[in-house]
Coordinates of C-alpha atoms in Angstrom, one line a residue:
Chain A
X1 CA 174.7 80.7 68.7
X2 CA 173.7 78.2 70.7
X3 CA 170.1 76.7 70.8
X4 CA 167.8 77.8 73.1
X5 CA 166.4 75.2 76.7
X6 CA 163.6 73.6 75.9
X7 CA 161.1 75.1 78.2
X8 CA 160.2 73.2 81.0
X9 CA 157.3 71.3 80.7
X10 CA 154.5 71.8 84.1
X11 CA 151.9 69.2 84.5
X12 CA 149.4 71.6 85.1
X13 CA 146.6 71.7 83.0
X14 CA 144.5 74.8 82.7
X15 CA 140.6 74.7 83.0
X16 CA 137.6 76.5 83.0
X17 CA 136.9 78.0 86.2
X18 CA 135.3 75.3 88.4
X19 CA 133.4 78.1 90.7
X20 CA 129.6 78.7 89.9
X21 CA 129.3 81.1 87.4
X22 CA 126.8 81.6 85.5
X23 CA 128.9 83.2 82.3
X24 CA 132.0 81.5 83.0
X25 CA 131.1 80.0 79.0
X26 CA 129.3 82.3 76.3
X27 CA 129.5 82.7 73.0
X28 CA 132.6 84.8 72.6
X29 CA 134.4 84.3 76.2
X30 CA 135.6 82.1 78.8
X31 CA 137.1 82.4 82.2
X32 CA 140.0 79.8 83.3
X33 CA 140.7 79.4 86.4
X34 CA 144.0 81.1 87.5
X35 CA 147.0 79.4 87.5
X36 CA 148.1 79.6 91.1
X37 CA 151.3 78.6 92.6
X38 CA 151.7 77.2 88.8
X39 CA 154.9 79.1 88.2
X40 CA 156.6 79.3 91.7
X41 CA 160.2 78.1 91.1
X42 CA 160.5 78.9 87.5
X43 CA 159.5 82.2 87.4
X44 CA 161.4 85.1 88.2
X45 CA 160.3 88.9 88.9
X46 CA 160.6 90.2 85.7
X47 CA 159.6 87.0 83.6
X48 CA 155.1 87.1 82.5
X49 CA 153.0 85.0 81.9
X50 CA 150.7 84.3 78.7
X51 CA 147.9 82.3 77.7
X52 CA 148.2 80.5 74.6
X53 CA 144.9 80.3 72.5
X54 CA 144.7 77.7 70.1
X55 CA 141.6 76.0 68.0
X56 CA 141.4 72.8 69.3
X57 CA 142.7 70.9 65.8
X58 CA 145.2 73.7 65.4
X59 CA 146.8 73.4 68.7
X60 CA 149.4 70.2 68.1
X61 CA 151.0 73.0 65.0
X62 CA 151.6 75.7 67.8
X63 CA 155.1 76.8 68.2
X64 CA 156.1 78.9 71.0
X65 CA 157.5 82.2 70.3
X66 CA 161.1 82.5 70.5
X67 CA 160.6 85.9 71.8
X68 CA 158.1 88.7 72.9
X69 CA 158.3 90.2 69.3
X70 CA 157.5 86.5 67.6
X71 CA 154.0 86.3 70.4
X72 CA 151.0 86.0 67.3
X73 CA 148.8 88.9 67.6
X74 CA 145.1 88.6 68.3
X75 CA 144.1 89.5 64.7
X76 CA 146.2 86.6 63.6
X77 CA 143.7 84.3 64.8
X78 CA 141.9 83.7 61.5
X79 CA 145.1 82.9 59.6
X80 CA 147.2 81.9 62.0
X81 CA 144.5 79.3 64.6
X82 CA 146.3 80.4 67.4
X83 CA 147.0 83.6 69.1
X84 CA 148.7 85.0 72.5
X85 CA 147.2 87.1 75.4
X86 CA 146.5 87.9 79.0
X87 CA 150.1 88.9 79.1
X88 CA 150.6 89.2 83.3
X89 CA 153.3 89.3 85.6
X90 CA 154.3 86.5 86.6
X91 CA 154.5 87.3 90.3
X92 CA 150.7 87.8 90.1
X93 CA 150.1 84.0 90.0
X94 CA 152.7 83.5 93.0
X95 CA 151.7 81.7 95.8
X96 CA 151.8 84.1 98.4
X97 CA 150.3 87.3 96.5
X98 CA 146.2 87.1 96.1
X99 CA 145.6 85.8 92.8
X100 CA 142.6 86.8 90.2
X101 CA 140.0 83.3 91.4
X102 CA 139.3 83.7 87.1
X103 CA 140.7 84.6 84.0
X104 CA 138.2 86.3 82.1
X105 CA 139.3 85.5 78.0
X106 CA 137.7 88.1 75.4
X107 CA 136.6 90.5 77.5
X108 CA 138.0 93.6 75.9
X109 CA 136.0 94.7 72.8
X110 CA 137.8 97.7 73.1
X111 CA 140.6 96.5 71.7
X112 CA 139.3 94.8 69.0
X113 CA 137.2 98.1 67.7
X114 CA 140.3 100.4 68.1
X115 CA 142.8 98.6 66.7
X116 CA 144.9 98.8 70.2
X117 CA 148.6 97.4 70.0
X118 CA 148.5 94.0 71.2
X119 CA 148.2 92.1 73.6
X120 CA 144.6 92.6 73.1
X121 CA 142.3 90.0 74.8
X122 CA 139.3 90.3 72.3
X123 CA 136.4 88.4 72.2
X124 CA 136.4 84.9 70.1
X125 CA 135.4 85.1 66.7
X126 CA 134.1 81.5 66.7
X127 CA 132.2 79.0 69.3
X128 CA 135.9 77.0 68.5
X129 CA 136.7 74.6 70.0
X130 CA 139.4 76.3 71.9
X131 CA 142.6 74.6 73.7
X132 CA 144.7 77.0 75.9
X133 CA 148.1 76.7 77.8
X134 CA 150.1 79.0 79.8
X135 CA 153.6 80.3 79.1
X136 CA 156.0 81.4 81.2
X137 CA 158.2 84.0 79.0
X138 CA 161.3 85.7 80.3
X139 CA 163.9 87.7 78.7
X140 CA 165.3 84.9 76.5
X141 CA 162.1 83.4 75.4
X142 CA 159.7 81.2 77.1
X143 CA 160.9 79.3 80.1
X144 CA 158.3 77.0 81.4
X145 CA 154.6 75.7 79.9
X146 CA 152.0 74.0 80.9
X147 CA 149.8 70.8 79.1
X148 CA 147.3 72.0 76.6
X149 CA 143.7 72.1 78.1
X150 CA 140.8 70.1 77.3
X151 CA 138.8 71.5 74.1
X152 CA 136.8 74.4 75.1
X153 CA 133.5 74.4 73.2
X154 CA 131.8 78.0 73.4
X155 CA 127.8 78.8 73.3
X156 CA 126.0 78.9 70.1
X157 CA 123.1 80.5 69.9
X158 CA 119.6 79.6 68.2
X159 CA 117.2 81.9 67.1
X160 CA 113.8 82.1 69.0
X161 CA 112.2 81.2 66.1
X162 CA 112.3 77.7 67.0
X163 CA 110.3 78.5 70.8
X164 CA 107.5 77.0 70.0
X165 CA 104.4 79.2 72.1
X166 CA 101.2 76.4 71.9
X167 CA 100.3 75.2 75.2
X168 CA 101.8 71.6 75.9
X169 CA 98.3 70.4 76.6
X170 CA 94.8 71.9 77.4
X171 CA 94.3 73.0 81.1
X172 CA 92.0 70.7 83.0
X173 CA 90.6 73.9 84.7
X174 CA 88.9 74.9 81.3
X175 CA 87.2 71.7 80.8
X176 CA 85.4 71.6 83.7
X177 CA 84.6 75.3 83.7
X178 CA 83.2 74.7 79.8
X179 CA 81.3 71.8 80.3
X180 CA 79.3 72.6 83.3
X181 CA 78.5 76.0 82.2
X182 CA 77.1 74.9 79.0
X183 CA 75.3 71.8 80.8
X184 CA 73.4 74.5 82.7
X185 CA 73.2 76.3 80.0
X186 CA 71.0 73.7 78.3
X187 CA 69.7 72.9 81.2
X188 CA 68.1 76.3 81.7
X189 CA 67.5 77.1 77.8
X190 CA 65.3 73.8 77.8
X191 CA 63.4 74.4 81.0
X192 CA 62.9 78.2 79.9
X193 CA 61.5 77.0 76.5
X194 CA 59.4 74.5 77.6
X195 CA 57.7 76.6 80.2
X196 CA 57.3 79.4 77.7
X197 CA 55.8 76.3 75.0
X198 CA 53.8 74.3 77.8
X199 CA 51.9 78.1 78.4
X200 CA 51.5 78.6 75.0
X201 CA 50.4 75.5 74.2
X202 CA 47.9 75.7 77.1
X203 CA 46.8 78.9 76.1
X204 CA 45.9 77.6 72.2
X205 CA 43.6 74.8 73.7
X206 CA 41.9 77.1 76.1
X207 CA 42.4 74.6 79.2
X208 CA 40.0 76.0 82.2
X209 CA 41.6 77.8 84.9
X210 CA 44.6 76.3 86.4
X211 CA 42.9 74.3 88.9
X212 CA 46.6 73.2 90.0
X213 CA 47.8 76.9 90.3
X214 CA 48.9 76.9 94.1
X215 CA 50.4 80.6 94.3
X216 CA 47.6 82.7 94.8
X217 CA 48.0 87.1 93.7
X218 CA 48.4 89.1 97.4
X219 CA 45.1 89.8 97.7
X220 CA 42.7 88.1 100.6
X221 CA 39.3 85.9 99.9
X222 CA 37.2 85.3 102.1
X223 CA 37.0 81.2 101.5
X224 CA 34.1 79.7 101.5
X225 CA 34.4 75.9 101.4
X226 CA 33.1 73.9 99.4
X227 CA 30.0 71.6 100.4
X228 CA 31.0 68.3 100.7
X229 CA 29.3 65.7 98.9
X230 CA 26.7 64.0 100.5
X231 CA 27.0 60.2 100.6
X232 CA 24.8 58.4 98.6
X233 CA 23.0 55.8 100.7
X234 CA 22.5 52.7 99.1
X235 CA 19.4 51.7 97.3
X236 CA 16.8 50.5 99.7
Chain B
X1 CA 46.1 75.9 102.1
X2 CA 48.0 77.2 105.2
X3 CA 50.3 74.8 104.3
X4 CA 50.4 75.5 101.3
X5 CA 50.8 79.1 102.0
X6 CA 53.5 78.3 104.0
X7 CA 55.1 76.7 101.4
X8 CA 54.7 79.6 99.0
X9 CA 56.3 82.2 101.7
X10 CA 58.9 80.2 102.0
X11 CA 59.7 79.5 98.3
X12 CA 59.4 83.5 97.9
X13 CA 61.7 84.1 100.9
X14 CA 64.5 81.4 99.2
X15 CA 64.2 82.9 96.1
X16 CA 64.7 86.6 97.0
X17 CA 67.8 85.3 99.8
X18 CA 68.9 84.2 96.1
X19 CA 68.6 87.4 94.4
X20 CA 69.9 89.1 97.0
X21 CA 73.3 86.9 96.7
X22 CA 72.7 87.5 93.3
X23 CA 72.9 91.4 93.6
X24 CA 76.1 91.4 95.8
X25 CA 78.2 88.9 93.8
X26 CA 77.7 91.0 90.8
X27 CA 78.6 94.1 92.6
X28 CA 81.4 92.0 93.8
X29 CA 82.2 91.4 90.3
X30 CA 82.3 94.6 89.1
X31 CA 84.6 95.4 91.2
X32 CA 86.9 92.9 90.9
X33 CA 87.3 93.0 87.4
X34 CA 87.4 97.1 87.4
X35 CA 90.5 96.0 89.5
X36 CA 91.9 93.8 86.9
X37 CA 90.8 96.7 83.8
X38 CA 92.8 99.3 85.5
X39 CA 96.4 97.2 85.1
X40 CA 97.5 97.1 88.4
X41 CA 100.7 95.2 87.7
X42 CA 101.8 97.3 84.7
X43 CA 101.6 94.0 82.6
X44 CA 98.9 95.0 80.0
X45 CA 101.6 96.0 77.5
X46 CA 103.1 92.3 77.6
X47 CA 99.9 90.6 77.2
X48 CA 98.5 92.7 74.3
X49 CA 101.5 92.5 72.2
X50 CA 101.1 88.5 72.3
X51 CA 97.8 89.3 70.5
X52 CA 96.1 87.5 73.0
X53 CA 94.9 90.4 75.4
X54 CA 91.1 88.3 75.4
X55 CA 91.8 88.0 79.2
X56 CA 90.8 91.4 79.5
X57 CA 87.9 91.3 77.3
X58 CA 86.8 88.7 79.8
X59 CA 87.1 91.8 82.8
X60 CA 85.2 93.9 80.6
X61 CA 82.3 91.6 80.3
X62 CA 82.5 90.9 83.8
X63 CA 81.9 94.6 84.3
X64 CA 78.9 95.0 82.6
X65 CA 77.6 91.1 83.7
X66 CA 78.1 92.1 87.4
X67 CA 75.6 95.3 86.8
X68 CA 73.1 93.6 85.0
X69 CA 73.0 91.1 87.6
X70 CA 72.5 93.8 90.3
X71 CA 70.0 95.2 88.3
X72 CA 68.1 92.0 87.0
X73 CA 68.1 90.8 91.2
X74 CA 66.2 93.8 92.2
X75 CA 64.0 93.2 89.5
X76 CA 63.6 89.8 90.4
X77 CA 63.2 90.4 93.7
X78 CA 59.9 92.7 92.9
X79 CA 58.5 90.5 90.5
X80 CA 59.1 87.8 93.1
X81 CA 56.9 89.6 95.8
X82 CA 54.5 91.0 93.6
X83 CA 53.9 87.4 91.8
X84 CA 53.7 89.1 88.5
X85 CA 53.9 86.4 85.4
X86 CA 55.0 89.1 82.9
X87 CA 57.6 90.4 85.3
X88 CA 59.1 86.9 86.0
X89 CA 59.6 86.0 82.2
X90 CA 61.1 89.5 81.7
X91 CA 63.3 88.2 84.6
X92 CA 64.2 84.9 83.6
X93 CA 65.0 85.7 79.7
X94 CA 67.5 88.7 80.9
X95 CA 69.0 86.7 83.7
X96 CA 69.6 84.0 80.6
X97 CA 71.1 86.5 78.6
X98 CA 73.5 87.7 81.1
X99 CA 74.3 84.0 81.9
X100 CA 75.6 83.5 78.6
X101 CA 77.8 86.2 78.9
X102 CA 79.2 85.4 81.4
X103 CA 79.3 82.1 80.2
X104 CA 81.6 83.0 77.6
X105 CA 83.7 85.5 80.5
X106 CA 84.9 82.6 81.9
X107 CA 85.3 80.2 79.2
X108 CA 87.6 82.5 77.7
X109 CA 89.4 83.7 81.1
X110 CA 90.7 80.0 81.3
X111 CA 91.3 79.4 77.8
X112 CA 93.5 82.2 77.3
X113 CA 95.3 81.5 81.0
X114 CA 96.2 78.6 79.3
X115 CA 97.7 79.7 76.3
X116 CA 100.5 82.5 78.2
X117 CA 103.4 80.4 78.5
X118 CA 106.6 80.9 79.5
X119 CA 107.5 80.5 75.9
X120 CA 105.2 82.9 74.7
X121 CA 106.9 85.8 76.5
X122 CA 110.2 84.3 76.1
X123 CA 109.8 85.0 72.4
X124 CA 108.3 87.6 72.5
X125 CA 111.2 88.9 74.9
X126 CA 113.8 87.7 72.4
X127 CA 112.2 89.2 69.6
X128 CA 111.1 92.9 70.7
X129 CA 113.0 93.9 73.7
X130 CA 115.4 96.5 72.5
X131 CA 114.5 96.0 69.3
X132 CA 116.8 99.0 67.5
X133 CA 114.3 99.8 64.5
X134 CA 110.7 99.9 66.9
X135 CA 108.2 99.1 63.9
X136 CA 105.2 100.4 66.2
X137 CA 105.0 102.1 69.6
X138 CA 103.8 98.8 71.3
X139 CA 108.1 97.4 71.2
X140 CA 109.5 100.5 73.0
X141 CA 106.5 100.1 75.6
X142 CA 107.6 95.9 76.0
X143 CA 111.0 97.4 76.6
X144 CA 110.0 99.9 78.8
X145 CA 107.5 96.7 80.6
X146 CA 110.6 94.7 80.4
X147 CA 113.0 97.0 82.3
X148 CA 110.4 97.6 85.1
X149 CA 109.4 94.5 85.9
X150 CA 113.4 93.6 86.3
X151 CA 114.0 95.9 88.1
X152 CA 111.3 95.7 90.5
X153 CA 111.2 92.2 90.9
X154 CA 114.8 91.6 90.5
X155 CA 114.6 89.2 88.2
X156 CA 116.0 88.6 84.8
X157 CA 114.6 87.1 81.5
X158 CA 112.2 84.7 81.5
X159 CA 113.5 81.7 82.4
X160 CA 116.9 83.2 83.9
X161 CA 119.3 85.2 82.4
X162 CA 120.5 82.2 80.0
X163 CA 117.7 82.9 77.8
X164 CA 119.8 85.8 76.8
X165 CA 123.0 83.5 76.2
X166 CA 120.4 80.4 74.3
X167 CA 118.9 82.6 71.7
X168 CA 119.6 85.8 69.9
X169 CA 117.5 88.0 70.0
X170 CA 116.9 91.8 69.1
X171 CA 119.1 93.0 71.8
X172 CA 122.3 90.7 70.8
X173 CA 122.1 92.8 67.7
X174 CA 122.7 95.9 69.3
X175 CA 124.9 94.8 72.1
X176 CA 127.9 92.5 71.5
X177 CA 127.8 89.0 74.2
X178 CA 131.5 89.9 75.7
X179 CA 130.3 93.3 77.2
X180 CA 126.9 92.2 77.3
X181 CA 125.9 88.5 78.3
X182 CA 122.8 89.9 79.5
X183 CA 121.6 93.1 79.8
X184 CA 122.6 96.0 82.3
X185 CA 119.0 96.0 84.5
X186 CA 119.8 92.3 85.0
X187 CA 122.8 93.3 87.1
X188 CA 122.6 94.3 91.1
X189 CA 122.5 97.6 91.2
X190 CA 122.9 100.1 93.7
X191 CA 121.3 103.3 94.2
X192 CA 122.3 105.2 91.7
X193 CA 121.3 102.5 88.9
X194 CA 124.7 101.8 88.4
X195 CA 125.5 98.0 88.6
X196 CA 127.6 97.3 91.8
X197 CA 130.3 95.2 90.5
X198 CA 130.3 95.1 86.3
X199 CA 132.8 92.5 85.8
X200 CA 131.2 90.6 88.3
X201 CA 127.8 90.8 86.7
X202 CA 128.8 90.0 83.4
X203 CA 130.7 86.8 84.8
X204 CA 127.6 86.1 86.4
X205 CA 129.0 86.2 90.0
X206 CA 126.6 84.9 92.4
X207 CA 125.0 88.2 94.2
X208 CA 126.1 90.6 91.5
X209 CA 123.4 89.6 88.9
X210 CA 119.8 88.8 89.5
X211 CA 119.6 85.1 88.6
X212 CA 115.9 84.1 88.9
X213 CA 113.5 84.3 85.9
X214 CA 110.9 86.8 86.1
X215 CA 108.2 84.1 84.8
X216 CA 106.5 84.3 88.2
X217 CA 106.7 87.8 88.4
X218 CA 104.5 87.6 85.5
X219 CA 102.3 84.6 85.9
X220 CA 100.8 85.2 89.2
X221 CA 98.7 88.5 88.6
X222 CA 98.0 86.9 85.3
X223 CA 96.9 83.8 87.3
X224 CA 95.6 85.6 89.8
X225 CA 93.4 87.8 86.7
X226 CA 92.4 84.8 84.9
X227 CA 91.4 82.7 87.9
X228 CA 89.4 85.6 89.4
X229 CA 87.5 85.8 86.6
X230 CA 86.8 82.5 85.5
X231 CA 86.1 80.9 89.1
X232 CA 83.9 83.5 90.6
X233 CA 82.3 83.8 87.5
X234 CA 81.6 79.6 87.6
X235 CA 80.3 80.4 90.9
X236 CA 77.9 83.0 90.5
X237 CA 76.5 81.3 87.5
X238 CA 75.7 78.1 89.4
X239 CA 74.0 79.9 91.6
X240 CA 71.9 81.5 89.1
X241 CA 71.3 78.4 87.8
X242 CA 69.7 77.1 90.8
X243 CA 67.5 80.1 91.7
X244 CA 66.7 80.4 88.1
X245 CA 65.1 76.8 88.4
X246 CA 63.2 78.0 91.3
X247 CA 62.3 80.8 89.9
X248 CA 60.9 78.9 86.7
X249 CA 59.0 77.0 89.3
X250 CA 57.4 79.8 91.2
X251 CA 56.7 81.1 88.0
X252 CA 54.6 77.9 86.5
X253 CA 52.5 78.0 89.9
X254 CA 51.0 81.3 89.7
X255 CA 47.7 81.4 88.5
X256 CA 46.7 83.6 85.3

């Protein structure tokens, strides 16, 4: 029995997808970017290739699989930190054939409900962090690897009970609107009372006619004007 | 005294002009806030389930303001013309009435403009859309709100469809993040209401998913309500104010 080549060790290290996408990170997936071109050389038609899912403190005690029986199963994730997946032909990730831009990683809840034979690429239980590697795997047992990723950190969500609704600080607009209104407002209340007081008060001490009334009901008088004055001569 | 005469036609002619702009900026206001009443934007649902539906309480005494005004100016243009001093106080203590109202119209329009901000409907969003156990009819009509004004405006959350990735919420409960980052009317969809591309929505593919927030969907007829309200209504009432003081004026020149 002789002992099985190393694998060979690529310097490619896996990432997140660089692209602009918007859920390339929630809180139970991530997409990597595909590992083009990666493979070309080691990899021969009927070899796959696997991703390697690890929590990030876990990922140093990972061993690969001496065989496709040995891969750890998605449930084994709990117990075991680490699990296998996105099992693929490896002539997917060739140079000349289109490959996937992304790598979608827990996309299939299906899986996980029904209890599907693995490989099953279920969500992540955890926010992680995660570290990930591919692994070339032939008939013999895994023929080529790549570096372990940077630590993946998944979303965590709050609750909304922490949005806090109150206004950041009171509009100018309201203000300005208040204090001019009720400035009229007083303005007007005053004026109204004191008009309604001044006739009141005129009418308790009985002043004569309002000599300086100048608005005059709509009926015509014939005006007679008054005689003026004659001027007194002085005293002889 | 022809002077003087002329000075009295000419004070009656300002003041009835006055009266009349009186009249038709309250018909004016009627109408705009019987606009605003009838929930032309469909968001009603939204803003009475924040409790703080006193935006159209404002409309509804804008209503009633804008008729008494056009009542009150015809009555102030007769007791103008006819020089009556019984008249004119009726005049001037209902036209102080209705000036409070509004008054308090507008003050609260602009208070309560204030107080709808993006993270009171983002809350609210997070906490009642979908909810699975409605507690009252007013969370299936927010979802119902919700769905609409996505769909129409193609928009998504409040502040983008991160909100839904940021906080759990009521849907996250009911729909699991790997199959649903956000929900399904948040995706492109074609014309069948099925999403175009679902893996590329639920990556978030630029073009598959509607990215903006629909904040501004919200806050501009809001704005547009509130602002409507408030402004006109500081309008009218400083004209009132000045053909009030002239009327006060008249009315202390006429002659028992």
């Amino acid at each position: 029995l002789s002992l099985p080549t190393p694998p060979a060790q690529l310097p490619y290290v896996p990432q997140v997808s660089p692209m602009a996408l918007l859920g390339k990170v929630t809180a139970t997936t991530f997409a990597l970017e595909g590992p083009r071109c990666v493979f070309d050389g080691h990899a021969d038609a009927s070899d796959a290739v696997w991703l390697a899912v690890a929590f990030a403190n876990a990922s140093a005690a990972f061993r690969n699989p001496p065989s496709r029986a040995d891969v750890p199963p998605y449930k084994q994730l709990p117990t075991a930190h680490s699990y296998m997946t996105l099992e693929t032909a490896a002539a997917a990730f060739s140079c000349s054939a289109p490959s996937p831009p992304v790598l979608r990683v827990g996309s299939d809840t299906a899986c996980r409900d029904q209890g599907r034979p693995d490989p099953c690429n279920g969500p992540l239980p955890s926010p992680g962090p995660y570290r990930v590697k591919f692994l070339l795997m032939g008939c013999g047992g895994p023929k080529a690897e790549t570096r372990w990723s940077e630590p993946i950190l998944l979303r965590t969500a709050v609750s909304p009970s922490t949005i806090d609704p109150a206004p950041a600080r009171r509009g100018s607009a309201v203000v300005v609107i208040a204090s001019i209104l009720a400035s009229l407002g007083a303005v007007l209340a005053t004026a109204v009372l004191g008009a309604l007081g001044a006739e009141v008060w005129g009418s308790l001490c009985r002043r004569g006619l309002g000599t300086d009334a100048f608005i005059r009901r709509s009926y015509r008088t014939h005006h007679i004007p008054p005689a003026l004055p004659q001027p007194l001569r002085p005293g002889c | 005294m022809a002077k003087s005469d002329d000075c009295v036609h000419i004070l009656q002619g300002l003041l009835v002009f006055g009266n009349v702009v009186i009249g038709m900026c309250g018909i004016a206001l009627t109408a705009e806030c019987i606009y605003f009443v009838s929930n032309p934007d469909g968001l009603y649902p939204l803003l009475q389930a924040t409790e703080n539906s006193d935006i159209y309480a404002a409309a509804w005494i804008g209503i009633f303001v804008g008729l008494a005004l056009f009542a009150l100016s015809i009555l102030g243009i007769i007791a103008v013309i006819k020089a009556s001093r019984t008249l004119l106080m009726v005049y001037i203590i209902l036209m102080l009435i209705t000036f409070a109202f509004e008054m308090a119209s507008c003050i609260t329009a602009a208070t309560h403009r204030d107080s709808l901000t993006p993270e009171v409907f983002l809350k609210q969003m997070l906490e009642r859309y979908q909810k699975s156990e409605p507690a009252n009819s007013s969370d299936s009509e927010i979802t119902k709100t919700w769905d609409e004004l996505m769909l129409q405006n193609h928009c998504c959350g409040v502040l983008g469809p991160s909100d839904w990735q940021e906080y759990t919420s009521a849907f996250r409960l009911t729909h699991n993040d790997a199959d649903y980052p956000w929900p399904r009317t948040c995706c492109a969809l074609d014309a069948q209401g099925l999403p175009i591309n679902l893996d590329g929505c639920k990556l978030g593919v630029p073009g598959y998913y509607n990215s903006n927030g629909c904040y501004d969907a919200i806050s501009g007829p809001v704005n547009t309500h509130a602002w409507g309200v408030a402004w006109f209504g500081f309008a009218i009432l400083c004209w009132t104010f000045c053909v009030l003081i002239g009327t006060m004026f008249y009315w202390s020149g006429i002659e028992y």
